Short mmCIF file of C-alpha atoms in Angstrom, two decimals:
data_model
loop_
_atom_site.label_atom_id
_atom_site.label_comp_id
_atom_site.label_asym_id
_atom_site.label_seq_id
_atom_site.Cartn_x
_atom_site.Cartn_y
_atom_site.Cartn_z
CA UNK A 1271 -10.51 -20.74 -34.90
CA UNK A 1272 -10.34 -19.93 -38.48
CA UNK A 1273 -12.28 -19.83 -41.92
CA UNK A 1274 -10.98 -23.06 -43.04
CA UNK A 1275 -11.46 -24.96 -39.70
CA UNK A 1276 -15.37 -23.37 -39.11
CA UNK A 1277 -16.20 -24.40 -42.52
CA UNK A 1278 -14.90 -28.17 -42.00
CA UNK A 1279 -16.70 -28.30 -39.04
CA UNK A 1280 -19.63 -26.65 -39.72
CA UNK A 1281 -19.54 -29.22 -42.72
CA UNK A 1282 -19.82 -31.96 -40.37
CA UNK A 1283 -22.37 -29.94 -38.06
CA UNK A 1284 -24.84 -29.38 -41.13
CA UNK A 1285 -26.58 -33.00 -40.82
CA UNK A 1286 -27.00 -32.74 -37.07
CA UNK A 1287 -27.61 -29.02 -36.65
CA UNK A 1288 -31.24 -28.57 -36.30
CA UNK A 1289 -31.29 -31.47 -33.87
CA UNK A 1290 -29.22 -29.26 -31.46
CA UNK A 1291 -29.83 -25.62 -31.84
CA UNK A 1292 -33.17 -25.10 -33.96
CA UNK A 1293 -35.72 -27.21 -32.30
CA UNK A 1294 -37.09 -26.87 -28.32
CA UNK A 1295 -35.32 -24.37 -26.27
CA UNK A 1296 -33.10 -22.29 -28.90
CA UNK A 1297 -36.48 -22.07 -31.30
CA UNK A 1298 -38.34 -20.68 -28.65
CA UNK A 1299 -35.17 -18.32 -27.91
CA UNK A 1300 -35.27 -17.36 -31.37
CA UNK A 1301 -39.03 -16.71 -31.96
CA UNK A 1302 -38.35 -14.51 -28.41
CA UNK A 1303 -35.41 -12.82 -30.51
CA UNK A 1304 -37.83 -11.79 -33.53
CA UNK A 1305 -40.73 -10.53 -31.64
CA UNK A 1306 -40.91 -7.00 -31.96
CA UNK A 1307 -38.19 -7.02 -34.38
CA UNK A 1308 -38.07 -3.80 -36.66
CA UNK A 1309 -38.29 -5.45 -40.07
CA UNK A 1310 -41.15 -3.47 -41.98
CA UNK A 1311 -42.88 -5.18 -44.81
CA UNK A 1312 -40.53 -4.79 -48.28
CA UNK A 1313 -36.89 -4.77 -46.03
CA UNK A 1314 -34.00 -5.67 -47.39
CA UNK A 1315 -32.67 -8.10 -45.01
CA UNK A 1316 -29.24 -9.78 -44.62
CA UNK A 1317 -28.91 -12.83 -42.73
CA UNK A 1318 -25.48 -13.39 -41.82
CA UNK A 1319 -24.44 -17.15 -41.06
CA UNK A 1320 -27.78 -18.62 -41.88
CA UNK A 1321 -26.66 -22.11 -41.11
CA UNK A 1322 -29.45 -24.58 -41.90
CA UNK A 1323 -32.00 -21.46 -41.98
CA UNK A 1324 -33.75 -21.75 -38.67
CA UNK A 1325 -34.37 -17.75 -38.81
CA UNK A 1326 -35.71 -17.93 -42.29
CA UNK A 1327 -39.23 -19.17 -41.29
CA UNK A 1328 -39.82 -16.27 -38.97
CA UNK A 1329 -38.99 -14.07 -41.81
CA UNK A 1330 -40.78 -15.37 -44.51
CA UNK A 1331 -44.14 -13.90 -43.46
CA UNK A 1332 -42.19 -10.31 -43.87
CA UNK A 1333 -42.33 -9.87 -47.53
CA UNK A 1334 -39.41 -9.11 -47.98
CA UNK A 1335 -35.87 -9.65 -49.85
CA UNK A 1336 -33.79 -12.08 -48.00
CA UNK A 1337 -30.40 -12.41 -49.09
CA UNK A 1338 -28.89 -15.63 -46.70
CA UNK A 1339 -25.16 -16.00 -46.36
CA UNK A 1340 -23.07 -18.88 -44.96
CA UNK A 1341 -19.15 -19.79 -45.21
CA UNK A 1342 -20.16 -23.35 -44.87
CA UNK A 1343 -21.11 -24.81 -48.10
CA UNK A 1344 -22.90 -28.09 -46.68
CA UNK A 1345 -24.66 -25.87 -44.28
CA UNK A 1346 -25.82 -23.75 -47.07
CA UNK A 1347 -27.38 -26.56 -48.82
CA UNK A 1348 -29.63 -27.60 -45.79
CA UNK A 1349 -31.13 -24.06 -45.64
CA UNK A 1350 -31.51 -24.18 -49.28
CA UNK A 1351 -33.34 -27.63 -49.47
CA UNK A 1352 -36.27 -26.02 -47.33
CA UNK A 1353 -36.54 -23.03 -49.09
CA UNK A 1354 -35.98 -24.70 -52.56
CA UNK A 1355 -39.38 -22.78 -53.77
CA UNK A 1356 -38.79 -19.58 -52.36
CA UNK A 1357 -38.82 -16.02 -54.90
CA UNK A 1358 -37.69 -14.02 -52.13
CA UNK A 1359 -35.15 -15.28 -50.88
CA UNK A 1360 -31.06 -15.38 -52.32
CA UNK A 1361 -28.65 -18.02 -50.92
CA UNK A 1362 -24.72 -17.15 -51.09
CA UNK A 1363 -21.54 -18.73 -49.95
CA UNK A 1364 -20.13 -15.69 -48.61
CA UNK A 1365 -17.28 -14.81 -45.42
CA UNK A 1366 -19.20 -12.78 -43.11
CA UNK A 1367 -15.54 -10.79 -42.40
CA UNK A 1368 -15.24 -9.83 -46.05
CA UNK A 1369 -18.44 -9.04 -47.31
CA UNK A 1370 -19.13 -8.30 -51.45
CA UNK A 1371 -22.29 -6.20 -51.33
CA UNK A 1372 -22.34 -2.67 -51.55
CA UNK A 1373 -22.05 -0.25 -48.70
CA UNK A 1374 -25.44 0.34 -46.89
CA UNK A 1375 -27.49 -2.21 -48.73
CA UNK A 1376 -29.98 -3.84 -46.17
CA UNK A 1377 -32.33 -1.78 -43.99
CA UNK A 1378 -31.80 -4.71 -41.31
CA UNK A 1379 -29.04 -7.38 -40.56
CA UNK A 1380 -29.75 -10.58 -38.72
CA UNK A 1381 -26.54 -12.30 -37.09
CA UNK A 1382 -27.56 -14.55 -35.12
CA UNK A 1383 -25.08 -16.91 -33.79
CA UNK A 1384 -22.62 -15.79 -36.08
CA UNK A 1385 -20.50 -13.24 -34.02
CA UNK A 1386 -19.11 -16.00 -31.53
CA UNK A 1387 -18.29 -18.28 -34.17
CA UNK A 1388 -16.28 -16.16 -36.58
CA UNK A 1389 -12.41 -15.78 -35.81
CA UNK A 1390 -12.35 -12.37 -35.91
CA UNK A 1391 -15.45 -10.77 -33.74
CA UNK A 1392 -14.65 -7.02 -34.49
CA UNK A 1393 -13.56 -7.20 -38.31
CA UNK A 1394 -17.36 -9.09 -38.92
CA UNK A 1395 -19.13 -6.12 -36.99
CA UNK A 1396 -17.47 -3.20 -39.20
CA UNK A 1397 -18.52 -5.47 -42.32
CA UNK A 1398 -22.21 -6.08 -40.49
CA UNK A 1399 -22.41 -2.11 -39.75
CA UNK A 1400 -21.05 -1.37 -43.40
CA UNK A 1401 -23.46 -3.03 -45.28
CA UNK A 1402 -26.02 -1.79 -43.14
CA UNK A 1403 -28.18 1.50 -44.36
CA UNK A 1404 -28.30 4.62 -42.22
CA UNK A 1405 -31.03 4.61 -39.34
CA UNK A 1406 -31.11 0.18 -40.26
CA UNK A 1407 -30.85 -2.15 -37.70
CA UNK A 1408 -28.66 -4.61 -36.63
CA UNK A 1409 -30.23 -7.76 -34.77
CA UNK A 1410 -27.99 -10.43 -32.80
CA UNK A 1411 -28.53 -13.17 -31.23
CA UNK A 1412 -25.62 -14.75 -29.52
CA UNK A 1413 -23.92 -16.26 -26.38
CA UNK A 1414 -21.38 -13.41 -24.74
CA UNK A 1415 -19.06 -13.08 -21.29
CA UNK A 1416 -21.30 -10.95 -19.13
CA UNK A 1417 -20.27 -6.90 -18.97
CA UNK A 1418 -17.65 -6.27 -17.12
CA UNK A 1419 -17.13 -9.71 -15.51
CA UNK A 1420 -14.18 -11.96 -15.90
CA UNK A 1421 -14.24 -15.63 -17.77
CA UNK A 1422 -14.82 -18.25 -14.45
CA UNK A 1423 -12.06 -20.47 -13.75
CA UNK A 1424 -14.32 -23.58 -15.69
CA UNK A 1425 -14.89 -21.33 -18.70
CA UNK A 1426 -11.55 -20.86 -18.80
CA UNK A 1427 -10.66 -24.27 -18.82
CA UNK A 1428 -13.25 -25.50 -21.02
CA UNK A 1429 -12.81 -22.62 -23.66
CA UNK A 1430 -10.32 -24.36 -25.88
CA UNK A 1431 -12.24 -27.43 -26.45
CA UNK A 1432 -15.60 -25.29 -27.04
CA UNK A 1433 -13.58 -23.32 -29.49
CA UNK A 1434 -12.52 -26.93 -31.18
CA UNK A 1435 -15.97 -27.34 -32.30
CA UNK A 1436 -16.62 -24.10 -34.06
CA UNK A 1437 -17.55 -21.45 -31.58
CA UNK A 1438 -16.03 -18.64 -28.33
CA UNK A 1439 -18.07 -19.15 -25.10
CA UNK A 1440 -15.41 -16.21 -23.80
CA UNK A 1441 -16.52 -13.39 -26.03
CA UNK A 1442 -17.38 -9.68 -24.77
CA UNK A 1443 -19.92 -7.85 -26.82
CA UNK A 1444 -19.32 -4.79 -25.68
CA UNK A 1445 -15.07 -5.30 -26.64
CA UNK A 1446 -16.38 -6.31 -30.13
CA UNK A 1447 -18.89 -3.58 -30.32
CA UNK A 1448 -16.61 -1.16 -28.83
CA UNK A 1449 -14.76 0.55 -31.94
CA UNK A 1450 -17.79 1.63 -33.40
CA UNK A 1451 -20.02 3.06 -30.53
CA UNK A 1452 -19.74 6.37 -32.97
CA UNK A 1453 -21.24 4.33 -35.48
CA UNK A 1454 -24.09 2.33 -33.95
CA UNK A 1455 -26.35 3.20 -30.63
CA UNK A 1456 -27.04 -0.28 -28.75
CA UNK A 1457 -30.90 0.09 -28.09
CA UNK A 1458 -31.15 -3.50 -26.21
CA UNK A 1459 -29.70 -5.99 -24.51
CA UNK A 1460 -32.15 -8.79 -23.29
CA UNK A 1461 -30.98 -11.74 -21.68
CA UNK A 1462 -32.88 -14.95 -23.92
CA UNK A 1463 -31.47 -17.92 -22.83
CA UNK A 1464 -29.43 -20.25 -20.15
CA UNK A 1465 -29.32 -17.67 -17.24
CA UNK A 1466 -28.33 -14.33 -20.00
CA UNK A 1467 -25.21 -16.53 -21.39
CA UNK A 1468 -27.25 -15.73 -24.52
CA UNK A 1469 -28.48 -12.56 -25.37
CA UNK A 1470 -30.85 -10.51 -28.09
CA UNK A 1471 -29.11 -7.05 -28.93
CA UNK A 1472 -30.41 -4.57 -30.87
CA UNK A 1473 -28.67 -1.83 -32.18
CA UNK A 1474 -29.03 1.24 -35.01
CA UNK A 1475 -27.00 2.16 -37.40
CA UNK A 1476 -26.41 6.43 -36.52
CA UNK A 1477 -24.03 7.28 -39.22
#
């Protein structure tokens, strides 16, 4: 995968989208994802691959600043056309591996289904931990190879043509995590969905 091929497909994806992953089962995953979630009223919040902006209506209610980023321009308009009338909320066409803002300038990122999608894992979690402020949080929600187990034989096989439309079912969080374990303390991982093939993680930003 890479940024030019994710953006045509996720192009192509944006009129569909919602039909697939933000209604039923992956809605209910995500309002299971939020619960709890450390996001005090007046955050600064980063949503990282906001897609058609599924997660935006259980942030909304937050009072907060929202700033919504997407490398898919078509996507980016669908999350934009239901949140046309929002004051709190900022809509950029950003790369989630080369980020513009400021070191440490959200109290929490959300990157939910964004880690498995991008082409390179590790390089968008030192941008997601840089722009994060110390003691902020860090909230994903994502499909990942379980710890310490190898990719089945069917994965294997089926991997390439998963990754032909736009996302890794063969990813390890704890490889992509891995280089910053100085950084960030992992203070969950909750299975959410499909048997744990999806996951909520939670970590903190340390130093």
């Amino acid at each position: 995968m890479n940024n030019t091929w994710n953006k045509m497909i996720y192009n192509l994806w944006a009129p569909f989208y919602d039909s697939f992953f933000n209604s039923a089962l992956f809605l209910q995953a995500r309002k299971t994802v939020f619960k709890d979630a450390p996001i005090p009223l007046g955050s600064r919040i980063l949503v990282v691959g906001v897609g058609t902006g599924a997660d935006l209506q259980l942030l909304t209610q937050k009072d907060s600043n929202v700033t919504a980023i997407d490398i898919s321009p078509n996507m980016l308009q669908q999350a934009k056309k239901k949140y046309e009338h929002s004051q709190t909320i900022t809509f950029m066409e950003m790369d989630a591996q080369h980020m513009s803002f400021s070191d440490e300038s959200f109290d929490i990122v959300i990157a939910n289904l964004v880690v498995s999608v991008v082409p390179d894992p590790i390089l968008c979690m030192k941008e997601i931990i840089r722009v994060t402020q110390k003691e902020g949080y860090i909230l994903i929600f994502d499909k990942f190879q379980p710890d310490n187990k190898k990719l089945s034989i069917g994965k294997r096989i089926i991997r390439p043509f998963i990754s032909f439309l736009g996302t890794d079912i063969g990813r390890s969080f704890a490889e992509i995590v891995a280089p910053y374990l100085e950084t960030v303390k992992q203070l969950e991982s909750t299975p959410v969905l499909f048997n744990g093939m999806y996951r909520k993680i939670l970590l903190q930003k340390i130093r």
